[in-house]
PDB file of C-alpha atoms in Angstrom:
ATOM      1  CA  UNK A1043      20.831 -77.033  24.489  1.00 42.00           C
ATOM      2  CA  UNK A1044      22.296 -73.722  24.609  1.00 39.00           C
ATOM      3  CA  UNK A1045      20.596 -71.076  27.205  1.00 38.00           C
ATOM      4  CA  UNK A1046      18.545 -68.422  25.306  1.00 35.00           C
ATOM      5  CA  UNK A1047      16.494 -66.113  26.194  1.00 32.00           C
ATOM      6  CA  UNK A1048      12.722 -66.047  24.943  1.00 32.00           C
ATOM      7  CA  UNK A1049      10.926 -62.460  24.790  1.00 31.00           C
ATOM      8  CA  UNK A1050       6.842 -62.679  24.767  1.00 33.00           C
ATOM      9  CA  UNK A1051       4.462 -59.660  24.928  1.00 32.00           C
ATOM     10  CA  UNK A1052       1.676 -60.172  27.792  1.00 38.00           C
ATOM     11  CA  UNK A1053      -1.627 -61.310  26.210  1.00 40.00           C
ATOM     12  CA  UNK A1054      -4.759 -59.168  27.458  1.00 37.00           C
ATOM     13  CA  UNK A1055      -8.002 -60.217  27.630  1.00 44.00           C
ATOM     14  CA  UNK A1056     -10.075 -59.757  24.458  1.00 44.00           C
ATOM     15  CA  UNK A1057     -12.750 -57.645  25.958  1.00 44.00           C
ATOM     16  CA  UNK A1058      -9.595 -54.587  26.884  1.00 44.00           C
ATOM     17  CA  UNK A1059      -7.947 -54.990  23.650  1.00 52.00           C
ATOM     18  CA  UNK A1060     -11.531 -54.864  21.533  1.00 52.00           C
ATOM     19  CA  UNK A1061     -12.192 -51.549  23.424  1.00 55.00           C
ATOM     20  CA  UNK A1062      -8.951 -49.933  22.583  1.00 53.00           C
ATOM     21  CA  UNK A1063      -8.380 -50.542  19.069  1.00 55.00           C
ATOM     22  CA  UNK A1064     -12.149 -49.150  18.698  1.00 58.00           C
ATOM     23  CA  UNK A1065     -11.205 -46.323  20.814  1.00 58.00           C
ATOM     24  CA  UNK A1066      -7.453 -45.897  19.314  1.00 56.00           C
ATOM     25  CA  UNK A1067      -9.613 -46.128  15.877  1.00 55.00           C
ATOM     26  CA  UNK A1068     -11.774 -43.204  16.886  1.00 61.00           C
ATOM     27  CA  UNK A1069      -8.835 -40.523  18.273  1.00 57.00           C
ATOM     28  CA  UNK A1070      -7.082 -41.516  14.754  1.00 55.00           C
ATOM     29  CA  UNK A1071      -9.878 -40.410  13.099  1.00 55.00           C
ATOM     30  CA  UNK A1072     -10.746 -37.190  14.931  1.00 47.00           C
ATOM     31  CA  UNK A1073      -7.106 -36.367  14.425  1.00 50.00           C
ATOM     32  CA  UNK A1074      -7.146 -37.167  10.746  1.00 50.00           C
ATOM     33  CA  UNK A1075     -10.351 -35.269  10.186  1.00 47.00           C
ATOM     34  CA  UNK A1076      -8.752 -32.044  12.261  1.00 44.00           C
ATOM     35  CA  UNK A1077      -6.376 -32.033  10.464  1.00 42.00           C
ATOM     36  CA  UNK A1078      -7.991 -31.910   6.880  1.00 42.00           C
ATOM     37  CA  UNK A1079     -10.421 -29.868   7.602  1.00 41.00           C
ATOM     38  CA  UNK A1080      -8.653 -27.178  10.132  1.00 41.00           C
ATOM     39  CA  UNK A1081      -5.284 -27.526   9.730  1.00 39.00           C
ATOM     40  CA  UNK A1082      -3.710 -27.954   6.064  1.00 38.00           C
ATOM     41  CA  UNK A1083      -4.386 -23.974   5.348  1.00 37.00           C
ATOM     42  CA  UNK A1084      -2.214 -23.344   8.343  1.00 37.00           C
ATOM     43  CA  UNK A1085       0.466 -25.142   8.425  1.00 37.00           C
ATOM     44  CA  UNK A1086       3.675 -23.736   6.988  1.00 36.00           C
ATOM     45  CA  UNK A1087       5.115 -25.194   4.118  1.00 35.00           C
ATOM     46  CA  UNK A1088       8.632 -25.819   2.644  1.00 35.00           C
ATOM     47  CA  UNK A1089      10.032 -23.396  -0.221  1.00 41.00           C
ATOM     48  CA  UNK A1090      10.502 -26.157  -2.070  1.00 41.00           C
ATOM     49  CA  UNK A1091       7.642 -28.307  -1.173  1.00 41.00           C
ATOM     50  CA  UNK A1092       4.967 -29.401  -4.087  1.00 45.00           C
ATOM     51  CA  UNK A1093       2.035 -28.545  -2.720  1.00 50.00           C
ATOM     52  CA  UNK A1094       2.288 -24.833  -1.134  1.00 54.00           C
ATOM     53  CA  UNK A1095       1.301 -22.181  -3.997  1.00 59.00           C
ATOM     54  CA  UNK A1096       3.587 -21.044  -6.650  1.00 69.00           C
ATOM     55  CA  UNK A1097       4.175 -17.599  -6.065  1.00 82.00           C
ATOM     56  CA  UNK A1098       7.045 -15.692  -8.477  1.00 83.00           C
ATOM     57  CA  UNK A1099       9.444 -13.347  -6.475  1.00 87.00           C
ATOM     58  CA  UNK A1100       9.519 -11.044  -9.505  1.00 88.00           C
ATOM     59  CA  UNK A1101       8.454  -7.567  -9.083  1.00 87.00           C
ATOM     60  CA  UNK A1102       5.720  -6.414 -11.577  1.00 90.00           C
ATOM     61  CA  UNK A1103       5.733  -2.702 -11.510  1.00 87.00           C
ATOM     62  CA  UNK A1104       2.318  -2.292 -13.218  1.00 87.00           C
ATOM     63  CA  UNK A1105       0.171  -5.099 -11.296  1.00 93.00           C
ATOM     64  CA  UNK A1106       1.526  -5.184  -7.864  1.00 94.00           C
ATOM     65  CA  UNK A1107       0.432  -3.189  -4.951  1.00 94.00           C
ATOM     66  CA  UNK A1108       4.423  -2.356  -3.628  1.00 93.00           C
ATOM     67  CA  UNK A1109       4.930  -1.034  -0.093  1.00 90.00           C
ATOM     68  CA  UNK A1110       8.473   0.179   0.594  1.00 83.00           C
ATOM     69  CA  UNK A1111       7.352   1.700   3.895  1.00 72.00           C
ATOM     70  CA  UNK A1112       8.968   5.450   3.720  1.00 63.00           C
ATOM     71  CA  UNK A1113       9.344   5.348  -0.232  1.00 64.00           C
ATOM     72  CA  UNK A1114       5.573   4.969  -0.354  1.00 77.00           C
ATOM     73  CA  UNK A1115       2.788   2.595  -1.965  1.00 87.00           C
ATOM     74  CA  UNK A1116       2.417   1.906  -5.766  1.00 87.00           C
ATOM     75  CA  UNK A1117      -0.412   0.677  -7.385  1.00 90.00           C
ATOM     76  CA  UNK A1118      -3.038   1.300  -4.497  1.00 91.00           C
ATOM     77  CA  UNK A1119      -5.997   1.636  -6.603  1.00 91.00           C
ATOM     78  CA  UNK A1120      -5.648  -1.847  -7.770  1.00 93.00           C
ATOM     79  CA  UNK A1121      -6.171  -3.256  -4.396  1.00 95.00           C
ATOM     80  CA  UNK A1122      -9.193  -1.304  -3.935  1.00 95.00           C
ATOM     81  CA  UNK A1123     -10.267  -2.327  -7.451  1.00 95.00           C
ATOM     82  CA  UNK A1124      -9.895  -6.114  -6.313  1.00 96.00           C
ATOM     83  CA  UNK A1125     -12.158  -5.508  -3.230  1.00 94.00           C
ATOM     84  CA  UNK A1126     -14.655  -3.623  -5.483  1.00 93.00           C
ATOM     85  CA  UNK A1127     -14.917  -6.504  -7.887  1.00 91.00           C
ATOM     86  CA  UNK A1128     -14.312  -9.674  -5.133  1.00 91.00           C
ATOM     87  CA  UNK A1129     -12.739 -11.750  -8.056  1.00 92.00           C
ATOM     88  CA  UNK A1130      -9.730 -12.208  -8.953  1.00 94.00           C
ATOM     89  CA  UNK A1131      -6.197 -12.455  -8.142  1.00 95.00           C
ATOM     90  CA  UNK A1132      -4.345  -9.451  -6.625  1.00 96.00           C
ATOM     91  CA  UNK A1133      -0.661  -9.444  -4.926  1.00 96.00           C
ATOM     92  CA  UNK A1134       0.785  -7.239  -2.416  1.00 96.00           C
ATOM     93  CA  UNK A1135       4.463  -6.726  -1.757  1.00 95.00           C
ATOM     94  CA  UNK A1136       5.805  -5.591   1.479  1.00 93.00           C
ATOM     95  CA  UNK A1137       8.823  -4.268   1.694  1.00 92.00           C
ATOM     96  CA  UNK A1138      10.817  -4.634   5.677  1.00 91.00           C
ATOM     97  CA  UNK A1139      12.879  -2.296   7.491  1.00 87.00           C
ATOM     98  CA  UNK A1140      15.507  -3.870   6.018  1.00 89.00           C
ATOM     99  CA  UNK A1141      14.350  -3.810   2.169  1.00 87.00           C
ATOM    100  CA  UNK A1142      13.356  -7.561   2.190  1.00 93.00           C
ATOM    101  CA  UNK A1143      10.344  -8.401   0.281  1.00 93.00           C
ATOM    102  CA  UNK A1144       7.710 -10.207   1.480  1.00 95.00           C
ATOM    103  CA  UNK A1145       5.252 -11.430  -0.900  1.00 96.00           C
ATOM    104  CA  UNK A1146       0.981 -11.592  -0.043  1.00 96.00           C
ATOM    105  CA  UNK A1147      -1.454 -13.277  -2.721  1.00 96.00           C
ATOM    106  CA  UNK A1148      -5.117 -12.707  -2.417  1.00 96.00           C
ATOM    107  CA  UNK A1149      -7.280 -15.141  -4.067  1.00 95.00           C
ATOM    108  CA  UNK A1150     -11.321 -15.184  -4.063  1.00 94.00           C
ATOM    109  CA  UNK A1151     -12.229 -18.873  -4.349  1.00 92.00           C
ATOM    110  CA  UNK A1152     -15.985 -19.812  -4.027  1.00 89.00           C
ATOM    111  CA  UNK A1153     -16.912 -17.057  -2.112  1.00 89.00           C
ATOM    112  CA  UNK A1154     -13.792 -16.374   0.245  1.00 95.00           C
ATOM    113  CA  UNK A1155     -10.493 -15.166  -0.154  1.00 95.00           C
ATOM    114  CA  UNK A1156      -7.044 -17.332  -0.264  1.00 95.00           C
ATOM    115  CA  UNK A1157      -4.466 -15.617   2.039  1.00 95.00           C
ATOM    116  CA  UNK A1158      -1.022 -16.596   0.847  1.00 95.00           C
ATOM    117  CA  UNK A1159       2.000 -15.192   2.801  1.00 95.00           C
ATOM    118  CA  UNK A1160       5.727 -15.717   1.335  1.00 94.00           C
ATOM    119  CA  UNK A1161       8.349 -15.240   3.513  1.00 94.00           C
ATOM    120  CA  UNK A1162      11.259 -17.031   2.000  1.00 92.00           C
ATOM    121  CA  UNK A1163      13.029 -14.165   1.285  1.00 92.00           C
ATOM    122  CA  UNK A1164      12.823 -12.061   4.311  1.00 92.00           C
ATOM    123  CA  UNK A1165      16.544 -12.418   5.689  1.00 91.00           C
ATOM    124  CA  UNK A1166      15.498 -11.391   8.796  1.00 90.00           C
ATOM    125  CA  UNK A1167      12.054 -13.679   9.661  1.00 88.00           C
ATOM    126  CA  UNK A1168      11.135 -17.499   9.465  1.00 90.00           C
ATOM    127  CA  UNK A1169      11.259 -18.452   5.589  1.00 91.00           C
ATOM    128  CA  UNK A1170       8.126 -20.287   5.248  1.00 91.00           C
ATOM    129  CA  UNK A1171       4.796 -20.177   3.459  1.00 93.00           C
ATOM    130  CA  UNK A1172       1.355 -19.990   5.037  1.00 92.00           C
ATOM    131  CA  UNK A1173      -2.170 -19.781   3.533  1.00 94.00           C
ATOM    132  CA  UNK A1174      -5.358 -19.283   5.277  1.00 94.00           C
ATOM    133  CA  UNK A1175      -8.948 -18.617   4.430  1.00 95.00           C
ATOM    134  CA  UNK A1176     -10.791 -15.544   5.342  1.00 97.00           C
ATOM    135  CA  UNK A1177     -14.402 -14.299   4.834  1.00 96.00           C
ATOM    136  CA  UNK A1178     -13.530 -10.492   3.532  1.00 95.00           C
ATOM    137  CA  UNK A1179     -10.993  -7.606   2.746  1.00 96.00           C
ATOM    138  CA  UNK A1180     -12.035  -4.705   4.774  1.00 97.00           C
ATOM    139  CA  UNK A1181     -10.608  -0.779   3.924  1.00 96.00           C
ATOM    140  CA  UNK A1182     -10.606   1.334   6.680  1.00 97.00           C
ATOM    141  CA  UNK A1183      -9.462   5.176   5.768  1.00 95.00           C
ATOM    142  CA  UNK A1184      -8.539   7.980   8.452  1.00 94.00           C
ATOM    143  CA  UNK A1185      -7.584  11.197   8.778  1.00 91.00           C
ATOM    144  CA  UNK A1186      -3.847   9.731   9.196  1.00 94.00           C
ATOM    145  CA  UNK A1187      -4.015   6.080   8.455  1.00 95.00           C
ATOM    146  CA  UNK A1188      -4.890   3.791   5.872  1.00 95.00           C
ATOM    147  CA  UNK A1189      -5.418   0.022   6.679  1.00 97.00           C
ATOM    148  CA  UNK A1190      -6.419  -3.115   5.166  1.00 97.00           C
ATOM    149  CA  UNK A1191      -7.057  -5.962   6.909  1.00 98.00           C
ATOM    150  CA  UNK A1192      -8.199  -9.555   6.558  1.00 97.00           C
ATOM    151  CA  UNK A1193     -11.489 -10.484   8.608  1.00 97.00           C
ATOM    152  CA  UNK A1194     -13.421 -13.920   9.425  1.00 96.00           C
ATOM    153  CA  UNK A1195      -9.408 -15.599   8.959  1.00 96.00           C
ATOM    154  CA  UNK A1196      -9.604 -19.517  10.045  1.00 94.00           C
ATOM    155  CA  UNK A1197      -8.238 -20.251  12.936  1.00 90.00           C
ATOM    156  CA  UNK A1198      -7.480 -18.290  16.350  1.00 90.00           C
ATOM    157  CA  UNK A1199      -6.305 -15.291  14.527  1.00 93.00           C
ATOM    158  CA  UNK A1200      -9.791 -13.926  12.584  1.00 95.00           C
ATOM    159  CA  UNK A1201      -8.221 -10.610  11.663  1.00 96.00           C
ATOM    160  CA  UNK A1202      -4.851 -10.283   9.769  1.00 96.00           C
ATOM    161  CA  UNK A1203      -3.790  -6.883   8.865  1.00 95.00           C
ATOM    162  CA  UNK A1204      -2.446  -6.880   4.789  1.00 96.00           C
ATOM    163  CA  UNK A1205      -0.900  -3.511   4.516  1.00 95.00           C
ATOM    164  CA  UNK A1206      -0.977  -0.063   6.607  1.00 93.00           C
ATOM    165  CA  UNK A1207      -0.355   3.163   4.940  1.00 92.00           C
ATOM    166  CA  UNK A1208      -0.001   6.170   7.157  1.00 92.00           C
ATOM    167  CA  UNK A1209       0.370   9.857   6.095  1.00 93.00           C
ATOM    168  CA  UNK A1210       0.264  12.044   9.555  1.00 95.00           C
ATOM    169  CA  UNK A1211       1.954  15.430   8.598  1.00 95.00           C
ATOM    170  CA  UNK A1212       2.582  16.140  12.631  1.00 95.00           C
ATOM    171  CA  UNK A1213       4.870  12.965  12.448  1.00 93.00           C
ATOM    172  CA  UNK A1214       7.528  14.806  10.052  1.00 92.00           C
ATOM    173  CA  UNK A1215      10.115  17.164  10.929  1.00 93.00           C
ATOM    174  CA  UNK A1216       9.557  19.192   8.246  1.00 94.00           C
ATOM    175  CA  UNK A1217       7.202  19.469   5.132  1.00 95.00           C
ATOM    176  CA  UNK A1218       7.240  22.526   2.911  1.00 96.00           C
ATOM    177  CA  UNK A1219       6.317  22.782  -0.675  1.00 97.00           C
ATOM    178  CA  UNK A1220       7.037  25.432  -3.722  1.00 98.00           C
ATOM    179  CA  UNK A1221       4.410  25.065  -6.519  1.00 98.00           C
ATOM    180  CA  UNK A1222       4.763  27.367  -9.592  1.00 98.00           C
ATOM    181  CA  UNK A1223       1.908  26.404 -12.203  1.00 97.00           C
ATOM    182  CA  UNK A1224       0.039  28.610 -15.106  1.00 96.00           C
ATOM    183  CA  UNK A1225       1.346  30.046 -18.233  1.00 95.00           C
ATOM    184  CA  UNK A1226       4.967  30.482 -18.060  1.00 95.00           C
ATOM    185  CA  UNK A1227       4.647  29.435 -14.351  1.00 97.00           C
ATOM    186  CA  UNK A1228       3.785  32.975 -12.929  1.00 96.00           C
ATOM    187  CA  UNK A1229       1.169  31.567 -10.288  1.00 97.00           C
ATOM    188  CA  UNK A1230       3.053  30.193  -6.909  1.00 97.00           C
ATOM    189  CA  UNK A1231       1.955  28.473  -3.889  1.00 98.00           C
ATOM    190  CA  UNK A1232       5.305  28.750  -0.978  1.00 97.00           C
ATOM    191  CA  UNK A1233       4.887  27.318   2.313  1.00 97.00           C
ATOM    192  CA  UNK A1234       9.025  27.707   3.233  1.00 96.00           C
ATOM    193  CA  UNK A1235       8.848  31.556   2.116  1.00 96.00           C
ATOM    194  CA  UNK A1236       5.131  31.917   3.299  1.00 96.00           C
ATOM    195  CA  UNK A1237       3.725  33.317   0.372  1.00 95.00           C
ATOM    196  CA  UNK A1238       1.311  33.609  -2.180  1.00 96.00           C
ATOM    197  CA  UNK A1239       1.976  35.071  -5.729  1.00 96.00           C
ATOM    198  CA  UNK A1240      -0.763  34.999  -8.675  1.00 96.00           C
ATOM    199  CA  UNK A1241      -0.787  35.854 -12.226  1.00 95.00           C
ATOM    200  CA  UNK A1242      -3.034  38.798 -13.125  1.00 93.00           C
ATOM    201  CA  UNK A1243      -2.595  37.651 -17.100  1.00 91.00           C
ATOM    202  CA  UNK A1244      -1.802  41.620 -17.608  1.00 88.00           C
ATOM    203  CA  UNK A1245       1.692  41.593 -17.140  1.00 88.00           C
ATOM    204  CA  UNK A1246       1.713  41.757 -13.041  1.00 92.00           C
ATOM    205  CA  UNK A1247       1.555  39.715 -10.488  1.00 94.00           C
ATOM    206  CA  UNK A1248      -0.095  39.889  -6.535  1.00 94.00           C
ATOM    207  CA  UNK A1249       1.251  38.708  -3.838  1.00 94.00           C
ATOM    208  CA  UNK A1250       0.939  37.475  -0.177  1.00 93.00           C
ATOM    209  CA  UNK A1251       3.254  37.620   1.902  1.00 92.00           C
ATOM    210  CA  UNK A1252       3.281  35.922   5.845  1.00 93.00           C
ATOM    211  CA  UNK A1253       1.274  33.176   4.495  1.00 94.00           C
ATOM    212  CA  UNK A1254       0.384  30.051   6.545  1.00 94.00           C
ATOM    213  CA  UNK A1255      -1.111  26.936   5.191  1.00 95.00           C
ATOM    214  CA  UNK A1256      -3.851  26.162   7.668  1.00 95.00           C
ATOM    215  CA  UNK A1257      -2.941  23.152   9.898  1.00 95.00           C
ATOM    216  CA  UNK A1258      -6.253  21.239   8.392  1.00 96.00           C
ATOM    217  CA  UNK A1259      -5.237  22.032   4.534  1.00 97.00           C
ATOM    218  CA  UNK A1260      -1.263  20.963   5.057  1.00 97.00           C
ATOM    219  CA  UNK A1261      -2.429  17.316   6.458  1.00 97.00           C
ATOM    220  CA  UNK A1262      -4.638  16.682   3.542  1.00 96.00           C
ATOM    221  CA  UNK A1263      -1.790  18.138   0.750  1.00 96.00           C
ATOM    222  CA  UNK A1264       0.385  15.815   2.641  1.00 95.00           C
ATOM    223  CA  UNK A1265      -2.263  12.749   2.529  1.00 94.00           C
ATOM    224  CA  UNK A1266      -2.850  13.210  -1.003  1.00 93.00           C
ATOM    225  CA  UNK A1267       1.088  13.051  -1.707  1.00 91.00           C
ATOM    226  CA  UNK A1268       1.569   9.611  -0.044  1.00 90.00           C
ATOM    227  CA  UNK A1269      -1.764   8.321  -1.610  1.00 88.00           C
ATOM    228  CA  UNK A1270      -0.804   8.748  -5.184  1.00 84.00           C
ATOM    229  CA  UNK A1271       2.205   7.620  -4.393  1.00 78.00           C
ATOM    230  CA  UNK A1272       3.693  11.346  -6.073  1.00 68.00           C
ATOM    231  CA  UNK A1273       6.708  11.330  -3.873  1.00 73.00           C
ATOM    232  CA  UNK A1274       8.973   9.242  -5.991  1.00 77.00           C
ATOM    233  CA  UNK A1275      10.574   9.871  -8.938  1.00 81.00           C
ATOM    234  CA  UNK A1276       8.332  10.148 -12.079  1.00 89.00           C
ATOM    235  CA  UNK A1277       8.979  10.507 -16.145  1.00 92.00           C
ATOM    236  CA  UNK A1278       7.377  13.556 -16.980  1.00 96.00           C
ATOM    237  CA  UNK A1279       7.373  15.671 -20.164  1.00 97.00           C
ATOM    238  CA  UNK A1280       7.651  18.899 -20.226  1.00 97.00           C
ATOM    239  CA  UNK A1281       7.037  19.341 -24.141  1.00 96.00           C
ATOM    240  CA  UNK A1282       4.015  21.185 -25.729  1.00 96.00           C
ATOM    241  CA  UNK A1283       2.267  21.448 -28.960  1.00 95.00           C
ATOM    242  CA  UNK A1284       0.103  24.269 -27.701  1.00 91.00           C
ATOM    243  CA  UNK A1285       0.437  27.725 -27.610  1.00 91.00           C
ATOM    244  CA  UNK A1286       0.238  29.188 -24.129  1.00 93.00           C
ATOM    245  CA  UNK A1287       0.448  25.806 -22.227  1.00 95.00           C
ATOM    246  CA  UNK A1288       0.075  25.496 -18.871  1.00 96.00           C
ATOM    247  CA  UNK A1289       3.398  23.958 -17.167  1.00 97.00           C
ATOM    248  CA  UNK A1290       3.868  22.552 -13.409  1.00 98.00           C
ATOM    249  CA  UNK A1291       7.020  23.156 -11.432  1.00 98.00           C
ATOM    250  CA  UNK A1292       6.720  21.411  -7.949  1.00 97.00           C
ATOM    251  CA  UNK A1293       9.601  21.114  -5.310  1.00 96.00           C
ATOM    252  CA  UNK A1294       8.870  18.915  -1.876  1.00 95.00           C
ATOM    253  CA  UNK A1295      10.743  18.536   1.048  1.00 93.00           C
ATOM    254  CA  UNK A1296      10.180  16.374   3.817  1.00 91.00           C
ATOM    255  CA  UNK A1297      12.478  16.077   6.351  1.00 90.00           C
ATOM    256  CA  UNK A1298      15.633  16.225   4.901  1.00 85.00           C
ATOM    257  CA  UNK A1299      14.799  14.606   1.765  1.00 87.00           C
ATOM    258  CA  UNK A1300      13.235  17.008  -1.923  1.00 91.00           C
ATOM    259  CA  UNK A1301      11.488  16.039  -4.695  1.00 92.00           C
ATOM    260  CA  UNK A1302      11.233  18.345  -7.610  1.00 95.00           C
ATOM    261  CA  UNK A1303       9.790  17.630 -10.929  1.00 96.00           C
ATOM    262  CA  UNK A1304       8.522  19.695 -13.908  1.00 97.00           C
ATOM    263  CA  UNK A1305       5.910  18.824 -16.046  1.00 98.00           C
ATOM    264  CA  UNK A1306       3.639  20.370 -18.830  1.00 97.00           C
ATOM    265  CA  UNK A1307      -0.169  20.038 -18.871  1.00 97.00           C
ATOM    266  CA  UNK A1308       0.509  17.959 -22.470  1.00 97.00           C
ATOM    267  CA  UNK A1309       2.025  15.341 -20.775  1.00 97.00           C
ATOM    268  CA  UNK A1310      -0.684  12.893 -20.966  1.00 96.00           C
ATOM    269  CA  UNK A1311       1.226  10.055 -19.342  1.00 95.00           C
ATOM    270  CA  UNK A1312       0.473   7.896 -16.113  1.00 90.00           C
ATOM    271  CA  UNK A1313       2.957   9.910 -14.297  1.00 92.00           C
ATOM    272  CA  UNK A1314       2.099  13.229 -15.958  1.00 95.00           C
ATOM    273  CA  UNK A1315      -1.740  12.663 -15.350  1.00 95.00           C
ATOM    274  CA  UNK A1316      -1.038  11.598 -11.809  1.00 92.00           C
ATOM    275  CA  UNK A1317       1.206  14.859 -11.094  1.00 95.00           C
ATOM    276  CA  UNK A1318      -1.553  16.891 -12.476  1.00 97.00           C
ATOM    277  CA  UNK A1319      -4.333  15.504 -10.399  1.00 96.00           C
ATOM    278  CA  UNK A1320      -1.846  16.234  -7.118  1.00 96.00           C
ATOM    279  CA  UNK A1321      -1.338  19.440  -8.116  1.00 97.00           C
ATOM    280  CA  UNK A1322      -4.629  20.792  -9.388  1.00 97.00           C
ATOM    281  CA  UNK A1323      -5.721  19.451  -5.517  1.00 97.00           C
ATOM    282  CA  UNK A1324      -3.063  21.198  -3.835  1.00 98.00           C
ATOM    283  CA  UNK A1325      -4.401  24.796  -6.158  1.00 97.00           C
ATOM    284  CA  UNK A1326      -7.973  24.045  -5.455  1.00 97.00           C
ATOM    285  CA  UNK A1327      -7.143  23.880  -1.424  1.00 97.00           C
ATOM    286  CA  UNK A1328      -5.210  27.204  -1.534  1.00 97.00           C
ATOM    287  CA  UNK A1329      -7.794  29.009  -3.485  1.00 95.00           C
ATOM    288  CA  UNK A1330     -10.171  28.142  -1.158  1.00 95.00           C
ATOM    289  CA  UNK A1331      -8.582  30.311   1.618  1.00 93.00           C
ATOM    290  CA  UNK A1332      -9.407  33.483   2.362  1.00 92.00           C
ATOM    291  CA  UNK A1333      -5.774  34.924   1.794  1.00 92.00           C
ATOM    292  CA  UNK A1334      -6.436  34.161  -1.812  1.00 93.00           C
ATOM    293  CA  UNK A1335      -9.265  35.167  -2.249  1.00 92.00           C
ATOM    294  CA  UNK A1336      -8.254  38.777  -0.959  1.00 91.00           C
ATOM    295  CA  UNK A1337      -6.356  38.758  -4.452  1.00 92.00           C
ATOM    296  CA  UNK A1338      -7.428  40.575  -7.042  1.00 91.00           C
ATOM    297  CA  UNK A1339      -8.897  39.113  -9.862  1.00 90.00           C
ATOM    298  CA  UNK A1340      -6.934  38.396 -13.317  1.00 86.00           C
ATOM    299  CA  UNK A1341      -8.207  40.285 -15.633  1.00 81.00           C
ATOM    300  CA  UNK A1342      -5.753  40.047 -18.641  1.00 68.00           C
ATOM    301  CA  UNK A1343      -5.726  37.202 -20.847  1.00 70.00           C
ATOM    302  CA  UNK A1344      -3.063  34.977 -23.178  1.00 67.00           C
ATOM    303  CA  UNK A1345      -2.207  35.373 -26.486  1.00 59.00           C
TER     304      UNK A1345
END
């Protein structure tokens, strides 16, 4: 016969191999159950894979809460709409450095919220998908920062900030507004020129001049700007089926950048409505100072 060569495992004794199957049995299970129960909402999932949610990468304007850092925020109020209601779906788009979008679902399901993060298209990151569960959506506002963030999250990280707005005025280089509002746009508020004109609805005007915007009243202008999100560009009517009409002329410059728009007080649009609120805020703030109120009163009226 041939030479060959024969291969046998070593037999143990019954009593050591019961004890570890039972105890390879019980780590199999404590993994398994770990792993269902802890570890499936964190685990990052394939673009393409089945089971991760489908989230579209298409921008809706109207619904989405858009972040594109120094352009500003859309759609804010819808986010704190969601946390007001705690149903729902709502879906935040963040915007990098580099213009990338990455893509945040918020889901309440029985009682918590579903916190999907898309990162397949950020260029610059790890394209993956991760969900995780957490108890609550907290706002918290400042005098210069906006944040919400994601509390009671599963797992070692129980706080997850979703978005951060921030609107500190002493940050900028520059910010300097022209508003010209009222009837033919007599009335103007100038922080570059420092001064104050108002309509006296008798054919003259008053004016201050060497006027400074109070530290205090510039930061919340400036906050209410980036808020309502009335630093980008806007469609705005400046027809008018009445007769006078109040019309809105505002120019802003921050840093080196401007903004101007013109608007009428008919212009009953999203935009139009929005500009209106900003400005009637920014008029209310200046009237409150006592360099206008050292005006004289108008005593004329409109025809």
């Amino acid at each position: 016969m041939s030479p060959h060569l024969s291969l046998k495992w070593p037999r143990l004794p019954k009593v050591v191999s019961r004890r570890a199957m039972r105890g390879f049995l019980m780590l199999l299970t404590v993994l398994l159950t770990l792993f269902i129960f802890t570890g499936c909402s964190l685990l990052p999932w394939n673009k393409d894979s089945a089971n991760h949610p489908k989230i579209s990468h298409k921008l809706n304007e109207q619904e989405d809460v858009i972040n594109r850092n120094s352009l500003g925020t859309e759609n804010l109020d819808k986010l704190d709409a969601f946390i007001g209601r705690k149903s729902g779906v709502q879906r935040v788009v963040q915007h990098t450095i580099e213009g990338d979008p990455i893509f945040k679902v918020l889901e309440y399901k029985e009682g918590r919220l579903q916190y999907t993060v898309d990162t397949t298209e950020d260029a610059f990151g790890t394209p993956e998908v991760r969900t995780v569960s957490c108890a609550e959506l907290e706002r918290v506002e400042t005098n210069t920062l906006l944040t919400y963030t994601l509390t009671g999250c599963d797992g070692e990280q129980a706080e997850r900030q979703l978005l951060s707005v921030e609107y500190d005025v002493a940050k900028q280089d520059r910010f300097e507004f022209v508003l010209k509002y009222g009837v033919d746009r007599k009335n103007e508020i100038n922080t570059g020129e420092q001064k104050l004109v108002k309509d006296l609805r008798n054919g003259s005007v008053a004016e201050v001049n060497n006027y400074t915007l109070p530290d205090k009243d510039r930061q919340r202008i400036y906050r209410e700007l980036v808020l309502s999100n009335d630093l980008e560009e806007k469609q705005l009517s400046t027809e008018c089926n009445r007769k006078p009409y109040v019309s809105y002329e505002l120019t802003v410059q921050i840093n080196g950048a401007e903004r101007h728009y013109v608007w009428s007080e008919c212009d009953t649009s999203t935009d139009g409505q929005s500009m209106t609120g900003v400005a009637q805020f920014i008029i209310d703030t200046v009237e409150a100072n006592e360099a206008f109120k050292q005006l004289p009163e108008a005593e004329g009226g409109y025809k």
